[in-house]
PDB file of C-alpha atoms in Angstrom:
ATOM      1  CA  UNK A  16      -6.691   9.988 -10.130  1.00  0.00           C
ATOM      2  CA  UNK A  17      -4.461   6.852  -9.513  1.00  0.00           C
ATOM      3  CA  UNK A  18      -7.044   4.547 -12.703  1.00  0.00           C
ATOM      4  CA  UNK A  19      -7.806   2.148 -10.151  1.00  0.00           C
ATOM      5  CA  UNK A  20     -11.235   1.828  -9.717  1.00  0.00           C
ATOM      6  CA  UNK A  21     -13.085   0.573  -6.381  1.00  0.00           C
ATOM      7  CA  UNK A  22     -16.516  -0.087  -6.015  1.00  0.00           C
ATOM      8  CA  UNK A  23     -18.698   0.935  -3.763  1.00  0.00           C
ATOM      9  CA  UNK A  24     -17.252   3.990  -1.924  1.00  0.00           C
ATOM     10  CA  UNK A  25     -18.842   2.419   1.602  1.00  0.00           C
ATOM     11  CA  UNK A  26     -20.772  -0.362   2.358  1.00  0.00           C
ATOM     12  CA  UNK A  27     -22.882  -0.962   5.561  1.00  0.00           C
ATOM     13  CA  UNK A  28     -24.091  -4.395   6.450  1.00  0.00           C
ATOM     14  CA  UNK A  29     -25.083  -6.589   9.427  1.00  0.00           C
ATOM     15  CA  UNK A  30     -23.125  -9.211  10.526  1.00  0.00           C
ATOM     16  CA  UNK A  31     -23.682 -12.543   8.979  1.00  0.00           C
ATOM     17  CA  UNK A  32     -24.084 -10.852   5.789  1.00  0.00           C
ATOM     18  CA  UNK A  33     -22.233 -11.716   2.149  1.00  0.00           C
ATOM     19  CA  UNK A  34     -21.081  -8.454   0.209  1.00  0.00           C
ATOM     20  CA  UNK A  35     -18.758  -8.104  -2.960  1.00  0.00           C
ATOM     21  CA  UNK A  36     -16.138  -5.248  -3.352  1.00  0.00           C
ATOM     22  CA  UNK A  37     -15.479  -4.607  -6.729  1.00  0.00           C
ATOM     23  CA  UNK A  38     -12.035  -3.440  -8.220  1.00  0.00           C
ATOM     24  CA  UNK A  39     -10.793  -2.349 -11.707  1.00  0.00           C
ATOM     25  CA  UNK A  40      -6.752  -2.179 -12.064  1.00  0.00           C
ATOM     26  CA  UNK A  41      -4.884   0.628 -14.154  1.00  0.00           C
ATOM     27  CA  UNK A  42      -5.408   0.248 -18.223  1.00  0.00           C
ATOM     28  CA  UNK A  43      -2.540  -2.325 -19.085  1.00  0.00           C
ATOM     29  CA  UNK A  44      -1.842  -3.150 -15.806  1.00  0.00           C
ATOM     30  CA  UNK A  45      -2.415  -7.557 -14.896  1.00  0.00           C
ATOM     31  CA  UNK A  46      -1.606  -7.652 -10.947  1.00  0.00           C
ATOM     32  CA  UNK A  47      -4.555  -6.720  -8.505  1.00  0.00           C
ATOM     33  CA  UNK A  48      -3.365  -7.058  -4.703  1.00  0.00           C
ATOM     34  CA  UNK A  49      -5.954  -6.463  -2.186  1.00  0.00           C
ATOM     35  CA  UNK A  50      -5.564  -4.887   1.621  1.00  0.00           C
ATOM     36  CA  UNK A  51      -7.414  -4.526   4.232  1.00  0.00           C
ATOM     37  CA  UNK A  52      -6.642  -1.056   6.265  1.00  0.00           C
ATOM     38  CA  UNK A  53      -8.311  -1.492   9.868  1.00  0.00           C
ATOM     39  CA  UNK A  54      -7.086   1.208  12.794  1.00  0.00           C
ATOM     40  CA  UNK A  55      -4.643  -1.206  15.080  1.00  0.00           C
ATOM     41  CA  UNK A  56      -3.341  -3.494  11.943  1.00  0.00           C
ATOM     42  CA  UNK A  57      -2.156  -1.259   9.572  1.00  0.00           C
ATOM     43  CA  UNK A  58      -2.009  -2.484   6.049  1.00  0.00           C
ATOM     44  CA  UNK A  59      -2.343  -5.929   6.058  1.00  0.00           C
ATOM     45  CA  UNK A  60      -2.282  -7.700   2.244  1.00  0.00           C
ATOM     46  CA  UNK A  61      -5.023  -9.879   1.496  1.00  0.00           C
ATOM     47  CA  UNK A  62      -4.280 -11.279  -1.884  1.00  0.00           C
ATOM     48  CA  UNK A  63      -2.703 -10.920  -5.270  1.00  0.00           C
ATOM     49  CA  UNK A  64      -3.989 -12.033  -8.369  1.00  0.00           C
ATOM     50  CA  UNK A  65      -2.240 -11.758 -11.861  1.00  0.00           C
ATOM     51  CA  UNK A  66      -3.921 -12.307 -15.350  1.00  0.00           C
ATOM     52  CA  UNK A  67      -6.872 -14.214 -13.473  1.00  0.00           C
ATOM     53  CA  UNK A  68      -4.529 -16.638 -11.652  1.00  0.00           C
ATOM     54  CA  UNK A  69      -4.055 -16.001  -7.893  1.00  0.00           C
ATOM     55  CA  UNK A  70      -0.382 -15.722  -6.951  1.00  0.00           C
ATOM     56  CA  UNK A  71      -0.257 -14.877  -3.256  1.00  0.00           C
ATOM     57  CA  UNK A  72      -2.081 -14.956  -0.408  1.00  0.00           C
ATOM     58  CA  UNK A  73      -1.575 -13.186   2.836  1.00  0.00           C
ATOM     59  CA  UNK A  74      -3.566 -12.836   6.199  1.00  0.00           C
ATOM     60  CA  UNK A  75      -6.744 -13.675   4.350  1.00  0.00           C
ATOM     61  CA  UNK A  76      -9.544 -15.242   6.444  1.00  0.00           C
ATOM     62  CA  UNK A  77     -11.586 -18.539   4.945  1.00  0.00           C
ATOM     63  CA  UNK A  78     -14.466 -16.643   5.045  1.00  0.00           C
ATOM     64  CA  UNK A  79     -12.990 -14.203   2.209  1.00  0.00           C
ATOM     65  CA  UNK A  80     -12.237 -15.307  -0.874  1.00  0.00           C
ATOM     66  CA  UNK A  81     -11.195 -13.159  -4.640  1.00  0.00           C
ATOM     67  CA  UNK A  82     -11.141 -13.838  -7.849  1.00  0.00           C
ATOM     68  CA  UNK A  83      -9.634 -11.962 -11.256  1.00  0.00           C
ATOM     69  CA  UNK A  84     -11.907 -12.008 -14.145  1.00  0.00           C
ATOM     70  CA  UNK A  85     -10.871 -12.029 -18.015  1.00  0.00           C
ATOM     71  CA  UNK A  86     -11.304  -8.622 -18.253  1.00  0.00           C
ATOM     72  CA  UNK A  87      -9.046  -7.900 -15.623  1.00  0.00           C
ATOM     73  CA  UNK A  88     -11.401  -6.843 -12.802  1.00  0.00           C
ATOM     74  CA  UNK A  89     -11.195  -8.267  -9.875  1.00  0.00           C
ATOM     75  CA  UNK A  90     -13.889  -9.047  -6.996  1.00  0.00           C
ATOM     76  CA  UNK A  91     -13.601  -9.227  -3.130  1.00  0.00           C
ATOM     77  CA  UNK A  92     -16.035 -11.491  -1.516  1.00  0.00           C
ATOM     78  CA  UNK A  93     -16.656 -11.072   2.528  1.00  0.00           C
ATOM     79  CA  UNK A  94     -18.823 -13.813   3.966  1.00  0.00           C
ATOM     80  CA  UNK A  95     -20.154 -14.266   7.807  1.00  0.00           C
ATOM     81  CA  UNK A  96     -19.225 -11.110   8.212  1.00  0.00           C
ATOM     82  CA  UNK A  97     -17.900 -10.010  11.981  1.00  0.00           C
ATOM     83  CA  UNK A  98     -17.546  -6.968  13.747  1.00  0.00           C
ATOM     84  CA  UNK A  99     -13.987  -7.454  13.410  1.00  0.00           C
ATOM     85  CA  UNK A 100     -14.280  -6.914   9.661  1.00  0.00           C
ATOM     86  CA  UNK A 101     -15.167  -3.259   9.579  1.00  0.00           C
ATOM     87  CA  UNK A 102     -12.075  -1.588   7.872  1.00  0.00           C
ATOM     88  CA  UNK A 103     -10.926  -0.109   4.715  1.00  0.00           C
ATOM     89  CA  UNK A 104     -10.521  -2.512   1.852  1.00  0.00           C
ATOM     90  CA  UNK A 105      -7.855  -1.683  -0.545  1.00  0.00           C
ATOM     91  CA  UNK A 106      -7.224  -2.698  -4.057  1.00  0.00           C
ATOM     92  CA  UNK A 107      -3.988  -1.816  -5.900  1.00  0.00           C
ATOM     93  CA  UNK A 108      -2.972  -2.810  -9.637  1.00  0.00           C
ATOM     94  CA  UNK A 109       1.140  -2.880 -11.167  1.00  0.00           C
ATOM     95  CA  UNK A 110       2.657  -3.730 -14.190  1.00  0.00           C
ATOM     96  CA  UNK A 111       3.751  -7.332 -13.720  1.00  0.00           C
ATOM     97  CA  UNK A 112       7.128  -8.409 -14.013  1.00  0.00           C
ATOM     98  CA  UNK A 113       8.519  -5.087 -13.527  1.00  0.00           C
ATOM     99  CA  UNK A 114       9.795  -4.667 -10.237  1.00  0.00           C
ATOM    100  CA  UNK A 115      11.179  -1.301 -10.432  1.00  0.00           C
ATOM    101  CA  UNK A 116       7.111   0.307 -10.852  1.00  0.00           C
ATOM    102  CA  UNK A 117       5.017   1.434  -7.969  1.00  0.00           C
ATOM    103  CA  UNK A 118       1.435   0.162  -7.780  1.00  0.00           C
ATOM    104  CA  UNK A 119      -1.445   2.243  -8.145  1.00  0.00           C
ATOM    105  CA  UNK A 120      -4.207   2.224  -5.211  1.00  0.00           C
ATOM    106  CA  UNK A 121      -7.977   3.166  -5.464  1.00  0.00           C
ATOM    107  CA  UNK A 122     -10.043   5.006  -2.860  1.00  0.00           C
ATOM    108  CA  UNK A 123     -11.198   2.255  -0.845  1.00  0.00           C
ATOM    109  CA  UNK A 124     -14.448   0.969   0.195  1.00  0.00           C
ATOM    110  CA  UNK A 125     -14.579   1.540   3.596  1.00  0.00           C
ATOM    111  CA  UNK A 126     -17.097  -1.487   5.182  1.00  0.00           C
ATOM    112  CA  UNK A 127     -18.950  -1.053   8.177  1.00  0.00           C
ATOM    113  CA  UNK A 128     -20.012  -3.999   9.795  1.00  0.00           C
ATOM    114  CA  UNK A 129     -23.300  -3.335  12.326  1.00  0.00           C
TER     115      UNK A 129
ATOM    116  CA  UNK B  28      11.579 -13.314   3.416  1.00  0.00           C
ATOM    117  CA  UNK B  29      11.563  -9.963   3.195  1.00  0.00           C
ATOM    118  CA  UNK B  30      10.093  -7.260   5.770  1.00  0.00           C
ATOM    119  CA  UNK B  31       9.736  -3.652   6.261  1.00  0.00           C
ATOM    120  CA  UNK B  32       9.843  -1.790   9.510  1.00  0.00           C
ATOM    121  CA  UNK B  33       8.816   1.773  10.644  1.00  0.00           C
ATOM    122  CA  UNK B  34       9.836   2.427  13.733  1.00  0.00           C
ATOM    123  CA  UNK B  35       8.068   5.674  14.937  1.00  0.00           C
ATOM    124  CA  UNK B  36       3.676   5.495  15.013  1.00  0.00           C
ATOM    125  CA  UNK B  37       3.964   9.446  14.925  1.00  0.00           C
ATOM    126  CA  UNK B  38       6.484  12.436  14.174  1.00  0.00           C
ATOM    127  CA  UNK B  39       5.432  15.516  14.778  1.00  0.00           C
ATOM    128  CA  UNK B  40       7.464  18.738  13.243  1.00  0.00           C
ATOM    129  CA  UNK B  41       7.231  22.069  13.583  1.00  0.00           C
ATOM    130  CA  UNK B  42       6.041  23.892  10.429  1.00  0.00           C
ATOM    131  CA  UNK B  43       9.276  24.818   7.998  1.00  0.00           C
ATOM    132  CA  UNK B  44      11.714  22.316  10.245  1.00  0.00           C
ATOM    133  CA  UNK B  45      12.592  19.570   8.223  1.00  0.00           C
ATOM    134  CA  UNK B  46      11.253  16.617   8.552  1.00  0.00           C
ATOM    135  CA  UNK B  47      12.305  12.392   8.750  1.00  0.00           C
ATOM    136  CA  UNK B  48      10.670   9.353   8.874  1.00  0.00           C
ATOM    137  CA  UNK B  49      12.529   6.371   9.147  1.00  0.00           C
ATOM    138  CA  UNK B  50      12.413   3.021   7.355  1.00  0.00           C
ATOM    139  CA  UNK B  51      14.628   0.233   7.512  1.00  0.00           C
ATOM    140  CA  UNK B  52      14.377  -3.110   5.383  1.00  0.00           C
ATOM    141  CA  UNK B  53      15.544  -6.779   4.645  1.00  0.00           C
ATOM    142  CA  UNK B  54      15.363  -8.745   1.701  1.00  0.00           C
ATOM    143  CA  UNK B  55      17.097 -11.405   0.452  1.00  0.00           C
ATOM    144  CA  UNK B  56      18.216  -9.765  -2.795  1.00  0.00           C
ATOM    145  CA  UNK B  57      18.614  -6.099  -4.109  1.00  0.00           C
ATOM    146  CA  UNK B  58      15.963  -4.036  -2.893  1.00  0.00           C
ATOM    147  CA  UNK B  59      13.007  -2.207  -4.697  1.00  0.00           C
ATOM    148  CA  UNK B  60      11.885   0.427  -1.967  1.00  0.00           C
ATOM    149  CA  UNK B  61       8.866   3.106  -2.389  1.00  0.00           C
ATOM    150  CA  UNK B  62       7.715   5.684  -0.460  1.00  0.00           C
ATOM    151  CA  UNK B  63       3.531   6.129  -0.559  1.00  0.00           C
ATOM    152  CA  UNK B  64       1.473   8.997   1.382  1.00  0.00           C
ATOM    153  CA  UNK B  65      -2.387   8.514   2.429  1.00  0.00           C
ATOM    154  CA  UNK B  66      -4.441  11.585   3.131  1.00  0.00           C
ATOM    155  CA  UNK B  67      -7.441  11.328   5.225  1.00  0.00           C
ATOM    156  CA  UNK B  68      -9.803   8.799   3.653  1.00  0.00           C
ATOM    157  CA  UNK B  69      -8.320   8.595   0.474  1.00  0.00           C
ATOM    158  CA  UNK B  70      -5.755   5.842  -1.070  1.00  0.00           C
ATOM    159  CA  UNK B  71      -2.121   5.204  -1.148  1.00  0.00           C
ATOM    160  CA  UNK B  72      -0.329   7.284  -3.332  1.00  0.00           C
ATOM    161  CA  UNK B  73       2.861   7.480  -4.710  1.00  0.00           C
ATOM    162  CA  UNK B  74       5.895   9.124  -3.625  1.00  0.00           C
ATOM    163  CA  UNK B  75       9.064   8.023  -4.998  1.00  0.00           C
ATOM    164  CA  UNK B  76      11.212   4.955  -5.523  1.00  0.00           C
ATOM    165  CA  UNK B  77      14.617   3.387  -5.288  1.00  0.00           C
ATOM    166  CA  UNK B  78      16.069   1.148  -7.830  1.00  0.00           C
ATOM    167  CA  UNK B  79      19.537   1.457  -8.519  1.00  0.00           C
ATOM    168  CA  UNK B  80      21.678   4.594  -8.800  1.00  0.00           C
ATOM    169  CA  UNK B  81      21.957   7.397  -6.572  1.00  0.00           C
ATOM    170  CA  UNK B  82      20.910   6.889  -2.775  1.00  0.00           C
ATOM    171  CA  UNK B  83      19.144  10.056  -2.855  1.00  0.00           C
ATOM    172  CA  UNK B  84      16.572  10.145  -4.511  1.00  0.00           C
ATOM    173  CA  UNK B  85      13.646  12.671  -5.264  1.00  0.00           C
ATOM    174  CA  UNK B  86       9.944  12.400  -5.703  1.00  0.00           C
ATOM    175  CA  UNK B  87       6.682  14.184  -5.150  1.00  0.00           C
ATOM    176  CA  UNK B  88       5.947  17.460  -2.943  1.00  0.00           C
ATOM    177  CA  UNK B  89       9.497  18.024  -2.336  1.00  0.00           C
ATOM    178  CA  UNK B  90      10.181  15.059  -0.557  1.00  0.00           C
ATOM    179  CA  UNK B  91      13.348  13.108  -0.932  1.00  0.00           C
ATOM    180  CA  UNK B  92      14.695   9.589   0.170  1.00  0.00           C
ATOM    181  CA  UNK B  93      17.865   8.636   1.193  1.00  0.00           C
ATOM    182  CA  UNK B  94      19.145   5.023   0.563  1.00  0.00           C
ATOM    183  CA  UNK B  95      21.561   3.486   2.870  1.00  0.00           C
ATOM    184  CA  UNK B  96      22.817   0.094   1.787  1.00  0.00           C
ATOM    185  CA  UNK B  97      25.178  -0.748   5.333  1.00  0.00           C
ATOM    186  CA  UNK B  98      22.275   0.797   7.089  1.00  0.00           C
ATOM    187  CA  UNK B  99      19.377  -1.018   5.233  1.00  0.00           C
ATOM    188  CA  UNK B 100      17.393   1.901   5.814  1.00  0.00           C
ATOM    189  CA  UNK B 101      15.493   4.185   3.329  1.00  0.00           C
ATOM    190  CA  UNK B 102      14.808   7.168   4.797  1.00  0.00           C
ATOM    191  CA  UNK B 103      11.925  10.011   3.854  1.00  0.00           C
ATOM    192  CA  UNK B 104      13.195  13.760   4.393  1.00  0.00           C
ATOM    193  CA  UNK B 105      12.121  17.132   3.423  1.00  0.00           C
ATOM    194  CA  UNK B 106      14.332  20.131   4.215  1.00  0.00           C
ATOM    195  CA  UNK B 107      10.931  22.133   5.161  1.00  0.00           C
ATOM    196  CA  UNK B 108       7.735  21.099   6.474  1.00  0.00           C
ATOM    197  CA  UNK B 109       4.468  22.425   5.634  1.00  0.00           C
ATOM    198  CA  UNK B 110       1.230  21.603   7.289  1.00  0.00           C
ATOM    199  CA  UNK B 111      -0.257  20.352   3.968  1.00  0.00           C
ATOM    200  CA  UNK B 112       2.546  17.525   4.585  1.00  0.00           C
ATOM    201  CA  UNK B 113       0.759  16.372   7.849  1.00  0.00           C
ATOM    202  CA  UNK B 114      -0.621  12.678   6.564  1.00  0.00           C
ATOM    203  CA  UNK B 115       0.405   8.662   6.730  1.00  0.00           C
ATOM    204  CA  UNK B 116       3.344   7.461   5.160  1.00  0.00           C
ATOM    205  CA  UNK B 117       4.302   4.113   4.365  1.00  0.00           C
ATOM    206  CA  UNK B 118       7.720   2.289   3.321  1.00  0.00           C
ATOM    207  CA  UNK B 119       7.227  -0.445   0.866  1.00  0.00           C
ATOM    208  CA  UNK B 120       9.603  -3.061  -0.371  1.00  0.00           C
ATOM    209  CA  UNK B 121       9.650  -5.136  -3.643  1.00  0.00           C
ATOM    210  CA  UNK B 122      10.617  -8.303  -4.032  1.00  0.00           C
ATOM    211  CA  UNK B 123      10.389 -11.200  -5.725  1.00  0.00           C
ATOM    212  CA  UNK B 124       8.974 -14.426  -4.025  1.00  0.00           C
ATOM    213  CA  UNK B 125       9.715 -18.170  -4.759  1.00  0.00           C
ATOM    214  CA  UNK B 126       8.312 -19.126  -8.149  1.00  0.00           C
ATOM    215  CA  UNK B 127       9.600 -15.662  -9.328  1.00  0.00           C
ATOM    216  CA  UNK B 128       6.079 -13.441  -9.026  1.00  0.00           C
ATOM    217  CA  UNK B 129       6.533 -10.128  -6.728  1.00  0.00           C
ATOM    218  CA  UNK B 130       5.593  -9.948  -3.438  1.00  0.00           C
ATOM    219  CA  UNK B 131       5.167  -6.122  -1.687  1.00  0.00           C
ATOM    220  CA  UNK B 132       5.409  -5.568   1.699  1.00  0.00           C
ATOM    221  CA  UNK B 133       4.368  -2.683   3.091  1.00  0.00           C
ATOM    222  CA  UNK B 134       5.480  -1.139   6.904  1.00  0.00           C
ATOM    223  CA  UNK B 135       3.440  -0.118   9.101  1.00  0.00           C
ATOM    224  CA  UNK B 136       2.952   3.574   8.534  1.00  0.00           C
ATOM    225  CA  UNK B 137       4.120   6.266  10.446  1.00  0.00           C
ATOM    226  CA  UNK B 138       1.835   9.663  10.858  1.00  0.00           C
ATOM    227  CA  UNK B 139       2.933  12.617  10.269  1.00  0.00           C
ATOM    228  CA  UNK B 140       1.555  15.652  12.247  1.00  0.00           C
ATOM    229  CA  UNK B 141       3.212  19.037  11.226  1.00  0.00           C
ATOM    230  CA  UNK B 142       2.710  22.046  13.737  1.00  0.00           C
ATOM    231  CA  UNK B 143       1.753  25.255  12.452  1.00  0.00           C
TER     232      UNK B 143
END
């Protein structure tokens, strides 16, 4: 058990739709990055947030956005959804400012988009 | 900016060979490399690292890395494969980005099939 939390395990929903992906980091641990896992792209990052401030942003589409809350959690919203979107979504957590520690990945929600 | 490459999609081994997948790197300062596995439907997890110190270095499962500075590669070995080892594997590098927060970067996986 990594301590990263990821909720829900999968999520089916038609395209067009809205749906949140919900992510708690490590005890203690600030950074949240988010991936997105699809078969032909590999890892791709998404976004980092740290303490509730975003701090980088990758190949993230307009229609997704993320926020950090103050308790640390952090939220993955997917809007218009496409067909294209169906993959594994990813959230990791690290101890900020270290750069010498790994980070620590939940399960995944794996999204189907129908 | 910094990158990560894998160079092989798939290595297969025979069961009790040893095994290598390959990794090289660039960054623009000294590097902060990991080594992650990913089962079947289930998350990253963690391998080993490279800081500073010896170029071999050893983690999880029996698996080692070897860090090459002239090469700029990092390396994942195990002198004997087991079938349990069969799985994606992913290089990572650590770095830190203008304004001085991290940025990781992983590659782009390589699987591992072992052969009974």
């Amino acid at each position: 058990d990594s301590g990263v939390t990821q909720t829900p395990k999968h999520l089916i929903t038609a395209t067009g739709q809205r749906v949140t992906l919900r992510c708690s980091p490590r005890s203690g641990d600030l950074s949240v990055y988010w991936y997105q896992q699809s078969l032909d792209q590999g890892l791709q990052f998404l976004i980092q947030y740290y303490n509730g401030e975003e701090r980088a942003k990758g190949n993230i589409l307009e229609r997704f956005s993320a926020q950090q809350f103050p308790d640390l959690h952090s939220e993955l919203n997917l809007s218009s959804l496409e067909l294209g979107d169906s993959a594994l979504y990813f959230c990791a957590s690290s101890l900020e400012g270290q750069l010498n520690t790994e980070a620590f990945f939940g399960q995944g929600t794996r999204l189907t988009v129908v | 900016a910094q990158s990560v490459a894998q160079p092989e999609d798939q290595v297969n081994v025979a069961e009790g060979n040893p095994l290598t997948v390959k990794c090289t790197y660039s960054v623009s300062g000294n590097p902060y490399l990991f080594w992650y596995v990913q089962y079947p439907n289930r998350g990253l997890q963690f391998l080993l690292k490279y800081i500073t110190g010896d170029n071999l270095v050893k983690g999880s499962y029996g698996f080692e890395a070897e860090f090459n500075k002239s090469q700029t590669s990092f390396h994942l070995k195990k002198p004997s494969a087991l079938v349990s080892d069969s799985a994606l594997y992913f290089c990572a590098v650590r770095d830190l980005e203008g304004g001085g927060y991290q940025k990781v970067t992983f590659g782009t996986g390589t699987k591992l099939q072992v052969i009974p």
